[in-house]
Amino acid sequence: MGHKAGFVSIVGKPNAGKSTLMNQLVGERLSIITSKAQTTRHRIMGIINEEDYQIVYSDTPGVIKPKYELHSSMMQFVKSSLEDADVLLVVTDIEEKFDEEDVLKMIRHLEIPVIWLINKVDLKAQEEIQEKIEFWKEKLEGMKVKGIVPVSALHNFNLQAVLESLKEELPEHPPFFSKDEITDKSSRFFASEIIREKIFLNYEQEVPYATEVVIQEFKDEKDIIRVYADILVERQSQKGIIIGKQGQMLKKVGTEARKDMEAFFGKKIFLQQFVKVEPDWRRKKTKLSRLGYTQ
């Protein structure tokens, strides 16, 4: 048996737990996680390397109906990950009210093997889990579904079984990435995502969704990494909310982000943040393109 390698796309609705699943499968905290929907905006690859196989996972934004140009770009990331996938992991939430029509519409035509995951099963009794498995068996008839697996990404339940199923479906192929790589994203990307996660955790309503983080400078020096970040918002009033009274909220975000960056990069971090108003950045293609939301 030769070396196996393949791309595994992870798709699902917002809040299904895709990012937690990806981080558990890769063994690294690559995708930011909050309880708010639409936290993931990009396609993030996480790479698992073993002697006889390489799995390239893609965590993707949750499948939504686009309201802004930003949402359209996010859905393009989902589509591109489906185009080069060898295997598909669909993550559904045990709490979902069987509303996966948009996900099904997106994947129904695919010819690749699908492993259907029912996540967060730690929240329900066995009877309800079995009920949900039977529902999906019926619903997915005619599709290339290799298995319906109840999992708890948070508690690592049944993820070994998922890995074994994936390995069976991987094509024989030399590695796509060098064996020491764990992701396709840069250090700057992860610095911006860590700050963005803290914004999602510390602010309410529309503010986190109207915010983007741009790393203007990332200086990796001998004993310290110096990070200079712009936090973009759409309106002046949002700028005031991000900064907070006497700068307290911005300081809190900075402190929390710095701690996580130090853990992630394994080095002391100096972080400086600036809040800037960029009107309607979510709606304008040229601005989105400049911010990296292009294929």
PDB file of C-alpha atoms in Angstrom:
ATOM      1  CA  MET A   1       0.000   0.000   0.000  1.00  0.00           C
ATOM      2  CA  GLY A   2       1.468   3.366  -1.057  1.00  0.00           C
ATOM      3  CA  HIS A   3       1.165   6.784   0.532  1.00  0.00           C
ATOM      4  CA  LYS A   4      -2.317   8.326   0.714  1.00  0.00           C
ATOM      5  CA  ALA A   5      -3.142  12.027   0.596  1.00  0.00           C
ATOM      6  CA  GLY A   6      -6.286  14.015   0.054  1.00  0.00           C
ATOM      7  CA  PHE A   7      -8.358  17.117   0.710  1.00  0.00           C
ATOM      8  CA  VAL A   8     -11.238  16.866   3.194  1.00  0.00           C
ATOM      9  CA  SER A   9     -13.767  19.697   3.159  1.00  0.00           C
ATOM     10  CA  ILE A  10     -15.723  20.377   6.375  1.00  0.00           C
ATOM     11  CA  VAL A  11     -19.066  22.054   5.666  1.00  0.00           C
ATOM     12  CA  GLY A  12     -22.264  22.788   7.565  1.00  0.00           C
ATOM     13  CA  LYS A  13     -24.548  25.498   8.862  1.00  0.00           C
ATOM     14  CA  PRO A  14     -23.261  28.196  11.259  1.00  0.00           C
ATOM     15  CA  ASN A  15     -22.849  26.992  14.862  1.00  0.00           C
ATOM     16  CA  ALA A  16     -22.758  23.293  13.907  1.00  0.00           C
ATOM     17  CA  GLY A  17     -19.326  23.040  15.532  1.00  0.00           C
ATOM     18  CA  LYS A  18     -17.162  22.751  12.396  1.00  0.00           C
ATOM     19  CA  SER A  19     -14.279  24.788  13.799  1.00  0.00           C
ATOM     20  CA  THR A  20     -14.144  22.780  17.052  1.00  0.00           C
ATOM     21  CA  LEU A  21     -14.127  19.615  14.949  1.00  0.00           C
ATOM     22  CA  MET A  22     -11.305  20.895  12.733  1.00  0.00           C
ATOM     23  CA  ASN A  23      -9.166  21.905  15.726  1.00  0.00           C
ATOM     24  CA  GLN A  24      -9.681  18.498  17.380  1.00  0.00           C
ATOM     25  CA  LEU A  25      -8.869  16.581  14.198  1.00  0.00           C
ATOM     26  CA  VAL A  26      -5.708  18.602  13.551  1.00  0.00           C
ATOM     27  CA  GLY A  27      -4.686  18.812  17.214  1.00  0.00           C
ATOM     28  CA  GLU A  28      -4.026  22.558  16.916  1.00  0.00           C
ATOM     29  CA  ARG A  29      -6.205  25.607  17.563  1.00  0.00           C
ATOM     30  CA  LEU A  30      -6.279  26.915  13.985  1.00  0.00           C
ATOM     31  CA  SER A  31      -9.901  28.072  13.705  1.00  0.00           C
ATOM     32  CA  ILE A  32     -11.318  30.672  16.079  1.00  0.00           C
ATOM     33  CA  ILE A  33     -14.378  29.600  18.028  1.00  0.00           C
ATOM     34  CA  THR A  34     -17.203  31.647  19.533  1.00  0.00           C
ATOM     35  CA  SER A  35     -20.865  30.944  20.226  1.00  0.00           C
ATOM     36  CA  LYS A  36     -21.871  33.528  17.591  1.00  0.00           C
ATOM     37  CA  ALA A  37     -22.800  32.382  14.094  1.00  0.00           C
ATOM     38  CA  GLN A  38     -20.582  33.273  11.102  1.00  0.00           C
ATOM     39  CA  THR A  39     -17.371  33.526  13.101  1.00  0.00           C
ATOM     40  CA  THR A  40     -15.387  31.751  10.360  1.00  0.00           C
ATOM     41  CA  ARG A  41     -14.977  33.940   7.284  1.00  0.00           C
ATOM     42  CA  HIS A  42     -12.188  32.226   5.356  1.00  0.00           C
ATOM     43  CA  ARG A  43     -11.231  28.765   4.207  1.00  0.00           C
ATOM     44  CA  ILE A  44      -8.593  27.578   6.671  1.00  0.00           C
ATOM     45  CA  MET A  45      -6.532  24.492   5.938  1.00  0.00           C
ATOM     46  CA  GLY A  46      -5.244  22.243   8.702  1.00  0.00           C
ATOM     47  CA  ILE A  47      -2.770  19.539   7.708  1.00  0.00           C
ATOM     48  CA  ILE A  48      -2.288  16.161   9.411  1.00  0.00           C
ATOM     49  CA  ASN A  49       0.918  14.318   8.558  1.00  0.00           C
ATOM     50  CA  GLU A  50       1.593  10.667   9.292  1.00  0.00           C
ATOM     51  CA  GLU A  51       4.122   8.324   7.744  1.00  0.00           C
ATOM     52  CA  ASP A  52       1.652   6.722   5.345  1.00  0.00           C
ATOM     53  CA  TYR A  53      -0.897   9.499   4.817  1.00  0.00           C
ATOM     54  CA  GLN A  54      -1.554  13.256   4.718  1.00  0.00           C
ATOM     55  CA  ILE A  55      -5.002  14.775   5.290  1.00  0.00           C
ATOM     56  CA  VAL A  56      -5.596  18.400   4.321  1.00  0.00           C
ATOM     57  CA  TYR A  57      -8.718  19.567   6.154  1.00  0.00           C
ATOM     58  CA  SER A  58     -10.559  22.731   5.080  1.00  0.00           C
ATOM     59  CA  ASP A  59     -12.678  24.499   7.688  1.00  0.00           C
ATOM     60  CA  THR A  60     -15.131  26.699   5.807  1.00  0.00           C
ATOM     61  CA  PRO A  61     -17.634  29.449   6.666  1.00  0.00           C
ATOM     62  CA  GLY A  62     -21.093  28.233   7.694  1.00  0.00           C
ATOM     63  CA  VAL A  63     -23.523  27.934   4.781  1.00  0.00           C
ATOM     64  CA  ILE A  64     -25.780  31.021   4.738  1.00  0.00           C
ATOM     65  CA  LYS A  65     -27.908  33.020   2.323  1.00  0.00           C
ATOM     66  CA  PRO A  66     -25.724  36.034   1.433  1.00  0.00           C
ATOM     67  CA  LYS A  67     -26.873  39.494   2.535  1.00  0.00           C
ATOM     68  CA  TYR A  68     -23.643  41.366   1.755  1.00  0.00           C
ATOM     69  CA  GLU A  69     -20.743  41.046  -0.676  1.00  0.00           C
ATOM     70  CA  LEU A  70     -18.769  39.691   2.309  1.00  0.00           C
ATOM     71  CA  HIS A  71     -21.232  36.785   2.607  1.00  0.00           C
ATOM     72  CA  SER A  72     -20.916  36.075  -1.130  1.00  0.00           C
ATOM     73  CA  SER A  73     -17.131  35.906  -0.763  1.00  0.00           C
ATOM     74  CA  MET A  74     -17.529  33.564   2.211  1.00  0.00           C
ATOM     75  CA  MET A  75     -19.753  31.248   0.152  1.00  0.00           C
ATOM     76  CA  GLN A  76     -17.132  31.268  -2.624  1.00  0.00           C
ATOM     77  CA  PHE A  77     -14.643  29.862  -0.104  1.00  0.00           C
ATOM     78  CA  VAL A  78     -17.117  27.031   0.606  1.00  0.00           C
ATOM     79  CA  LYS A  79     -17.593  26.317  -3.121  1.00  0.00           C
ATOM     80  CA  SER A  80     -13.866  26.260  -3.869  1.00  0.00           C
ATOM     81  CA  SER A  81     -13.250  23.823  -1.005  1.00  0.00           C
ATOM     82  CA  LEU A  82     -15.908  21.498  -2.468  1.00  0.00           C
ATOM     83  CA  GLU A  83     -14.301  21.674  -5.908  1.00  0.00           C
ATOM     84  CA  ASP A  84     -10.992  20.174  -4.802  1.00  0.00           C
ATOM     85  CA  ALA A  85     -12.278  17.901  -2.007  1.00  0.00           C
ATOM     86  CA  ASP A  86     -11.634  14.140  -2.149  1.00  0.00           C
ATOM     87  CA  VAL A  87     -13.928  13.489   0.816  1.00  0.00           C
ATOM     88  CA  LEU A  88     -16.631  15.631   2.394  1.00  0.00           C
ATOM     89  CA  LEU A  89     -17.436  15.896   6.108  1.00  0.00           C
ATOM     90  CA  VAL A  90     -20.863  17.437   6.657  1.00  0.00           C
ATOM     91  CA  VAL A  91     -21.363  18.614  10.241  1.00  0.00           C
ATOM     92  CA  THR A  92     -24.924  18.896  11.524  1.00  0.00           C
ATOM     93  CA  ASP A  93     -26.034  19.873  15.002  1.00  0.00           C
ATOM     94  CA  ILE A  94     -28.179  17.459  17.047  1.00  0.00           C
ATOM     95  CA  GLU A  95     -30.257  20.525  18.043  1.00  0.00           C
ATOM     96  CA  GLU A  96     -30.937  21.498  14.400  1.00  0.00           C
ATOM     97  CA  LYS A  97     -34.547  21.286  13.320  1.00  0.00           C
ATOM     98  CA  PHE A  98     -33.621  19.243  10.249  1.00  0.00           C
ATOM     99  CA  ASP A  99     -33.073  22.424   8.242  1.00  0.00           C
ATOM    100  CA  GLU A 100     -30.119  21.552   6.017  1.00  0.00           C
ATOM    101  CA  GLU A 101     -31.733  22.166   2.626  1.00  0.00           C
ATOM    102  CA  ASP A 102     -29.173  24.771   1.532  1.00  0.00           C
ATOM    103  CA  VAL A 103     -26.296  22.449   2.519  1.00  0.00           C
ATOM    104  CA  LEU A 104     -27.922  19.535   0.672  1.00  0.00           C
ATOM    105  CA  LYS A 105     -28.495  21.696  -2.399  1.00  0.00           C
ATOM    106  CA  MET A 106     -24.813  22.623  -2.422  1.00  0.00           C
ATOM    107  CA  ILE A 107     -23.507  19.045  -2.163  1.00  0.00           C
ATOM    108  CA  ARG A 108     -26.165  16.863  -3.815  1.00  0.00           C
ATOM    109  CA  HIS A 109     -24.454  16.850  -7.227  1.00  0.00           C
ATOM    110  CA  LEU A 110     -21.019  15.884  -5.846  1.00  0.00           C
ATOM    111  CA  GLU A 111     -19.521  12.547  -6.795  1.00  0.00           C
ATOM    112  CA  ILE A 112     -17.176  12.319  -3.807  1.00  0.00           C
ATOM    113  CA  PRO A 113     -17.722  10.212  -0.650  1.00  0.00           C
ATOM    114  CA  VAL A 114     -19.653  11.993   2.108  1.00  0.00           C
ATOM    115  CA  ILE A 115     -19.392  11.282   5.840  1.00  0.00           C
ATOM    116  CA  TRP A 116     -22.369  12.798   7.652  1.00  0.00           C
ATOM    117  CA  LEU A 117     -21.675  13.848  11.247  1.00  0.00           C
ATOM    118  CA  ILE A 118     -24.286  14.557  13.906  1.00  0.00           C
ATOM    119  CA  ASN A 119     -22.444  16.777  16.371  1.00  0.00           C
ATOM    120  CA  LYS A 120     -23.072  17.663  20.055  1.00  0.00           C
ATOM    121  CA  VAL A 121     -24.600  14.257  20.834  1.00  0.00           C
ATOM    122  CA  ASP A 122     -23.407  14.663  24.432  1.00  0.00           C
ATOM    123  CA  LEU A 123     -26.456  16.948  24.872  1.00  0.00           C
ATOM    124  CA  LYS A 124     -29.063  14.289  24.056  1.00  0.00           C
ATOM    125  CA  ALA A 125     -30.288  10.862  25.184  1.00  0.00           C
ATOM    126  CA  GLN A 126     -29.498   7.777  23.075  1.00  0.00           C
ATOM    127  CA  GLU A 127     -33.110   7.524  21.885  1.00  0.00           C
ATOM    128  CA  GLU A 128     -33.046  11.020  20.358  1.00  0.00           C
ATOM    129  CA  ILE A 129     -29.672  10.360  18.745  1.00  0.00           C
ATOM    130  CA  GLN A 130     -31.010   7.180  17.135  1.00  0.00           C
ATOM    131  CA  GLU A 131     -34.072   9.095  15.935  1.00  0.00           C
ATOM    132  CA  LYS A 132     -31.847  11.663  14.240  1.00  0.00           C
ATOM    133  CA  ILE A 133     -29.694   8.950  12.620  1.00  0.00           C
ATOM    134  CA  GLU A 134     -32.831   7.316  11.163  1.00  0.00           C
ATOM    135  CA  PHE A 135     -34.072  10.684   9.895  1.00  0.00           C
ATOM    136  CA  TRP A 136     -30.828  11.331   8.026  1.00  0.00           C
ATOM    137  CA  LYS A 137     -30.675   7.789   6.615  1.00  0.00           C
ATOM    138  CA  GLU A 138     -33.991   8.435   4.912  1.00  0.00           C
ATOM    139  CA  LYS A 139     -33.177  12.004   3.884  1.00  0.00           C
ATOM    140  CA  LEU A 140     -29.794  11.131   2.343  1.00  0.00           C
ATOM    141  CA  GLU A 141     -30.938   8.156   0.316  1.00  0.00           C
ATOM    142  CA  GLY A 142     -29.419   8.193  -3.152  1.00  0.00           C
ATOM    143  CA  MET A 143     -26.387  10.227  -2.072  1.00  0.00           C
ATOM    144  CA  LYS A 144     -22.859   8.826  -1.792  1.00  0.00           C
ATOM    145  CA  VAL A 145     -22.979   8.805   2.016  1.00  0.00           C
ATOM    146  CA  LYS A 146     -20.401   6.430   3.507  1.00  0.00           C
ATOM    147  CA  GLY A 147     -21.698   6.723   7.031  1.00  0.00           C
ATOM    148  CA  ILE A 148     -23.757   8.732   9.508  1.00  0.00           C
ATOM    149  CA  VAL A 149     -21.648   9.175  12.630  1.00  0.00           C
ATOM    150  CA  PRO A 150     -22.789  10.661  15.957  1.00  0.00           C
ATOM    151  CA  VAL A 151     -19.923  12.731  17.413  1.00  0.00           C
ATOM    152  CA  SER A 152     -19.099  15.273  20.071  1.00  0.00           C
ATOM    153  CA  ALA A 153     -16.291  17.449  18.701  1.00  0.00           C
ATOM    154  CA  LEU A 154     -16.013  19.225  22.053  1.00  0.00           C
ATOM    155  CA  HIS A 155     -15.452  15.979  23.972  1.00  0.00           C
ATOM    156  CA  ASN A 156     -13.509  14.172  21.217  1.00  0.00           C
ATOM    157  CA  PHE A 157     -16.199  11.474  21.095  1.00  0.00           C
ATOM    158  CA  ASN A 158     -16.098   9.169  18.031  1.00  0.00           C
ATOM    159  CA  LEU A 159     -13.494  11.305  16.224  1.00  0.00           C
ATOM    160  CA  GLN A 160     -11.127   8.338  15.942  1.00  0.00           C
ATOM    161  CA  ALA A 161     -13.874   6.493  14.043  1.00  0.00           C
ATOM    162  CA  VAL A 162     -14.223   9.518  11.725  1.00  0.00           C
ATOM    163  CA  LEU A 163     -10.463   9.503  11.093  1.00  0.00           C
ATOM    164  CA  GLU A 164     -10.489   5.778  10.256  1.00  0.00           C
ATOM    165  CA  SER A 165     -13.359   6.317   7.779  1.00  0.00           C
ATOM    166  CA  LEU A 166     -11.495   9.198   6.159  1.00  0.00           C
ATOM    167  CA  LYS A 167      -8.305   7.173   5.786  1.00  0.00           C
ATOM    168  CA  GLU A 168     -10.260   4.468   3.924  1.00  0.00           C
ATOM    169  CA  GLU A 169     -11.533   7.031   1.416  1.00  0.00           C
ATOM    170  CA  LEU A 170      -8.237   8.856   0.747  1.00  0.00           C
ATOM    171  CA  PRO A 171      -6.755   8.338  -2.716  1.00  0.00           C
ATOM    172  CA  GLU A 172      -3.180   7.106  -3.144  1.00  0.00           C
ATOM    173  CA  HIS A 173      -1.080  10.217  -3.705  1.00  0.00           C
ATOM    174  CA  PRO A 174       2.218  11.741  -2.560  1.00  0.00           C
ATOM    175  CA  PRO A 175       1.897  14.532   0.066  1.00  0.00           C
ATOM    176  CA  PHE A 176       0.554  17.863  -1.217  1.00  0.00           C
ATOM    177  CA  PHE A 177       2.419  19.846   1.455  1.00  0.00           C
ATOM    178  CA  SER A 178       5.779  19.332   3.138  1.00  0.00           C
ATOM    179  CA  LYS A 179       5.585  17.102   6.206  1.00  0.00           C
ATOM    180  CA  ASP A 180       6.350  19.895   8.710  1.00  0.00           C
ATOM    181  CA  GLU A 181       3.462  22.153   7.606  1.00  0.00           C
ATOM    182  CA  ILE A 182       0.252  22.267   9.648  1.00  0.00           C
ATOM    183  CA  THR A 183      -1.624  25.009   7.772  1.00  0.00           C
ATOM    184  CA  ASP A 184      -1.619  27.094   4.595  1.00  0.00           C
ATOM    185  CA  LYS A 185      -2.146  30.367   6.501  1.00  0.00           C
ATOM    186  CA  SER A 186       0.469  32.918   7.570  1.00  0.00           C
ATOM    187  CA  SER A 187       1.387  34.119  11.067  1.00  0.00           C
ATOM    188  CA  ARG A 188      -0.226  37.479  10.214  1.00  0.00           C
ATOM    189  CA  PHE A 189      -3.503  35.691   9.450  1.00  0.00           C
ATOM    190  CA  PHE A 190      -3.567  33.936  12.826  1.00  0.00           C
ATOM    191  CA  ALA A 191      -2.674  37.155  14.674  1.00  0.00           C
ATOM    192  CA  SER A 192      -5.643  38.918  13.020  1.00  0.00           C
ATOM    193  CA  GLU A 193      -7.979  35.973  13.725  1.00  0.00           C
ATOM    194  CA  ILE A 194      -7.033  35.910  17.425  1.00  0.00           C
ATOM    195  CA  ILE A 195      -7.901  39.619  17.754  1.00  0.00           C
ATOM    196  CA  ARG A 196     -11.138  39.086  15.803  1.00  0.00           C
ATOM    197  CA  GLU A 197     -12.120  36.229  18.114  1.00  0.00           C
ATOM    198  CA  LYS A 198     -11.724  38.519  21.141  1.00  0.00           C
ATOM    199  CA  ILE A 199     -13.945  41.096  19.450  1.00  0.00           C
ATOM    200  CA  PHE A 200     -16.639  38.450  18.879  1.00  0.00           C
ATOM    201  CA  LEU A 201     -16.383  37.398  22.528  1.00  0.00           C
ATOM    202  CA  ASN A 202     -16.452  40.910  24.036  1.00  0.00           C
ATOM    203  CA  TYR A 203     -19.041  42.809  21.978  1.00  0.00           C
ATOM    204  CA  GLU A 204     -22.724  42.289  21.250  1.00  0.00           C
ATOM    205  CA  GLN A 205     -25.168  42.621  18.361  1.00  0.00           C
ATOM    206  CA  GLU A 206     -23.888  43.906  15.029  1.00  0.00           C
ATOM    207  CA  VAL A 207     -20.480  45.246  16.145  1.00  0.00           C
ATOM    208  CA  PRO A 208     -18.395  42.034  15.709  1.00  0.00           C
ATOM    209  CA  TYR A 209     -19.921  41.438  12.258  1.00  0.00           C
ATOM    210  CA  ALA A 210     -19.052  44.965  11.122  1.00  0.00           C
ATOM    211  CA  THR A 211     -15.434  44.533  12.253  1.00  0.00           C
ATOM    212  CA  GLU A 212     -12.363  43.375  10.362  1.00  0.00           C
ATOM    213  CA  VAL A 213      -8.765  43.140  11.598  1.00  0.00           C
ATOM    214  CA  VAL A 214      -5.786  44.005   9.395  1.00  0.00           C
ATOM    215  CA  ILE A 215      -2.218  43.354  10.544  1.00  0.00           C
ATOM    216  CA  GLN A 216      -0.156  46.300   9.296  1.00  0.00           C
ATOM    217  CA  GLU A 217       3.135  45.067  10.735  1.00  0.00           C
ATOM    218  CA  PHE A 218       4.300  41.712  12.104  1.00  0.00           C
ATOM    219  CA  LYS A 219       7.924  41.958  13.238  1.00  0.00           C
ATOM    220  CA  ASP A 220       9.354  38.676  14.473  1.00  0.00           C
ATOM    221  CA  GLU A 221      12.421  39.703  16.469  1.00  0.00           C
ATOM    222  CA  LYS A 222      14.756  37.549  18.552  1.00  0.00           C
ATOM    223  CA  ASP A 223      12.846  37.646  21.868  1.00  0.00           C
ATOM    224  CA  ILE A 224       9.577  39.309  20.912  1.00  0.00           C
ATOM    225  CA  ILE A 225       7.011  39.613  18.118  1.00  0.00           C
ATOM    226  CA  ARG A 226       5.728  43.149  17.521  1.00  0.00           C
ATOM    227  CA  VAL A 227       2.210  43.260  16.104  1.00  0.00           C
ATOM    228  CA  TYR A 228       0.543  46.448  14.842  1.00  0.00           C
ATOM    229  CA  ALA A 229      -3.129  45.886  14.032  1.00  0.00           C
ATOM    230  CA  ASP A 230      -5.889  48.028  12.536  1.00  0.00           C
ATOM    231  CA  ILE A 231      -9.418  47.214  13.681  1.00  0.00           C
ATOM    232  CA  LEU A 232     -11.798  48.354  10.955  1.00  0.00           C
ATOM    233  CA  VAL A 233     -15.420  49.261  11.660  1.00  0.00           C
ATOM    234  CA  GLU A 234     -18.108  50.675   9.372  1.00  0.00           C
ATOM    235  CA  ARG A 235     -19.354  53.616  11.453  1.00  0.00           C
ATOM    236  CA  GLN A 236     -18.022  56.209  13.890  1.00  0.00           C
ATOM    237  CA  SER A 237     -20.439  54.992  16.591  1.00  0.00           C
ATOM    238  CA  GLN A 238     -18.961  51.477  16.317  1.00  0.00           C
ATOM    239  CA  LYS A 239     -15.481  52.922  16.783  1.00  0.00           C
ATOM    240  CA  GLY A 240     -16.617  54.382  20.103  1.00  0.00           C
ATOM    241  CA  ILE A 241     -18.051  51.033  21.198  1.00  0.00           C
ATOM    242  CA  ILE A 242     -14.850  49.146  20.281  1.00  0.00           C
ATOM    243  CA  ILE A 243     -12.668  51.622  22.207  1.00  0.00           C
ATOM    244  CA  GLY A 244     -15.045  51.837  25.187  1.00  0.00           C
ATOM    245  CA  LYS A 245     -15.026  54.275  28.093  1.00  0.00           C
ATOM    246  CA  GLN A 246     -11.469  55.593  28.589  1.00  0.00           C
ATOM    247  CA  GLY A 247     -10.230  52.905  26.195  1.00  0.00           C
ATOM    248  CA  GLN A 248     -11.083  50.088  28.610  1.00  0.00           C
ATOM    249  CA  MET A 249     -12.771  47.741  26.096  1.00  0.00           C
ATOM    250  CA  LEU A 250      -9.965  48.013  23.550  1.00  0.00           C
ATOM    251  CA  LYS A 251      -7.442  47.404  26.312  1.00  0.00           C
ATOM    252  CA  LYS A 252      -9.344  44.257  27.387  1.00  0.00           C
ATOM    253  CA  VAL A 253      -9.378  42.926  23.806  1.00  0.00           C
ATOM    254  CA  GLY A 254      -5.650  43.650  23.512  1.00  0.00           C
ATOM    255  CA  THR A 255      -4.784  41.902  26.789  1.00  0.00           C
ATOM    256  CA  GLU A 256      -6.781  38.783  25.912  1.00  0.00           C
ATOM    257  CA  ALA A 257      -5.439  38.674  22.346  1.00  0.00           C
ATOM    258  CA  ARG A 258      -1.838  39.118  23.489  1.00  0.00           C
ATOM    259  CA  LYS A 259      -2.125  36.181  25.923  1.00  0.00           C
ATOM    260  CA  ASP A 260      -3.500  33.909  23.200  1.00  0.00           C
ATOM    261  CA  MET A 261      -0.869  35.049  20.707  1.00  0.00           C
ATOM    262  CA  GLU A 262       1.894  34.312  23.194  1.00  0.00           C
ATOM    263  CA  ALA A 263       0.499  30.783  23.649  1.00  0.00           C
ATOM    264  CA  PHE A 264       0.072  30.316  19.876  1.00  0.00           C
ATOM    265  CA  PHE A 265       3.456  31.678  18.750  1.00  0.00           C
ATOM    266  CA  GLY A 266       5.424  30.618  21.850  1.00  0.00           C
ATOM    267  CA  LYS A 267       6.996  34.052  22.208  1.00  0.00           C
ATOM    268  CA  LYS A 268       6.503  37.363  24.016  1.00  0.00           C
ATOM    269  CA  ILE A 269       4.107  39.663  22.123  1.00  0.00           C
ATOM    270  CA  PHE A 270       3.970  43.434  21.900  1.00  0.00           C
ATOM    271  CA  LEU A 271       0.538  44.367  20.495  1.00  0.00           C
ATOM    272  CA  GLN A 272      -0.631  47.805  19.419  1.00  0.00           C
ATOM    273  CA  GLN A 273      -4.180  48.307  18.072  1.00  0.00           C
ATOM    274  CA  PHE A 274      -5.699  51.207  16.130  1.00  0.00           C
ATOM    275  CA  VAL A 275      -9.436  51.541  15.426  1.00  0.00           C
ATOM    276  CA  LYS A 276     -10.340  52.992  12.019  1.00  0.00           C
ATOM    277  CA  VAL A 277     -13.617  53.668  10.217  1.00  0.00           C
ATOM    278  CA  GLU A 278     -13.871  52.027   6.771  1.00  0.00           C
ATOM    279  CA  PRO A 279     -17.454  52.781   5.611  1.00  0.00           C
ATOM    280  CA  ASP A 280     -19.381  49.838   4.135  1.00  0.00           C
ATOM    281  CA  TRP A 281     -16.340  47.581   3.778  1.00  0.00           C
ATOM    282  CA  ARG A 282     -18.635  44.501   3.849  1.00  0.00           C
ATOM    283  CA  ARG A 283     -20.581  45.648   0.782  1.00  0.00           C
ATOM    284  CA  LYS A 284     -17.811  46.766  -1.579  1.00  0.00           C
ATOM    285  CA  LYS A 285     -15.949  44.279  -3.761  1.00  0.00           C
ATOM    286  CA  THR A 286     -12.829  46.419  -4.109  1.00  0.00           C
ATOM    287  CA  LYS A 287     -12.452  46.779  -0.339  1.00  0.00           C
ATOM    288  CA  LEU A 288     -13.130  43.075   0.235  1.00  0.00           C
ATOM    289  CA  SER A 289     -10.552  42.182  -2.381  1.00  0.00           C
ATOM    290  CA  ARG A 290      -7.993  44.368  -0.588  1.00  0.00           C
ATOM    291  CA  LEU A 291      -8.858  42.582   2.668  1.00  0.00           C
ATOM    292  CA  GLY A 292      -8.195  39.129   1.211  1.00  0.00           C
ATOM    293  CA  TYR A 293     -11.765  38.056   0.430  1.00  0.00           C
ATOM    294  CA  THR A 294     -11.038  36.870  -3.082  1.00  0.00           C
ATOM    295  CA  GLN A 295     -10.503  33.437  -4.567  1.00  0.00           C
TER     296      GLN A 295
END
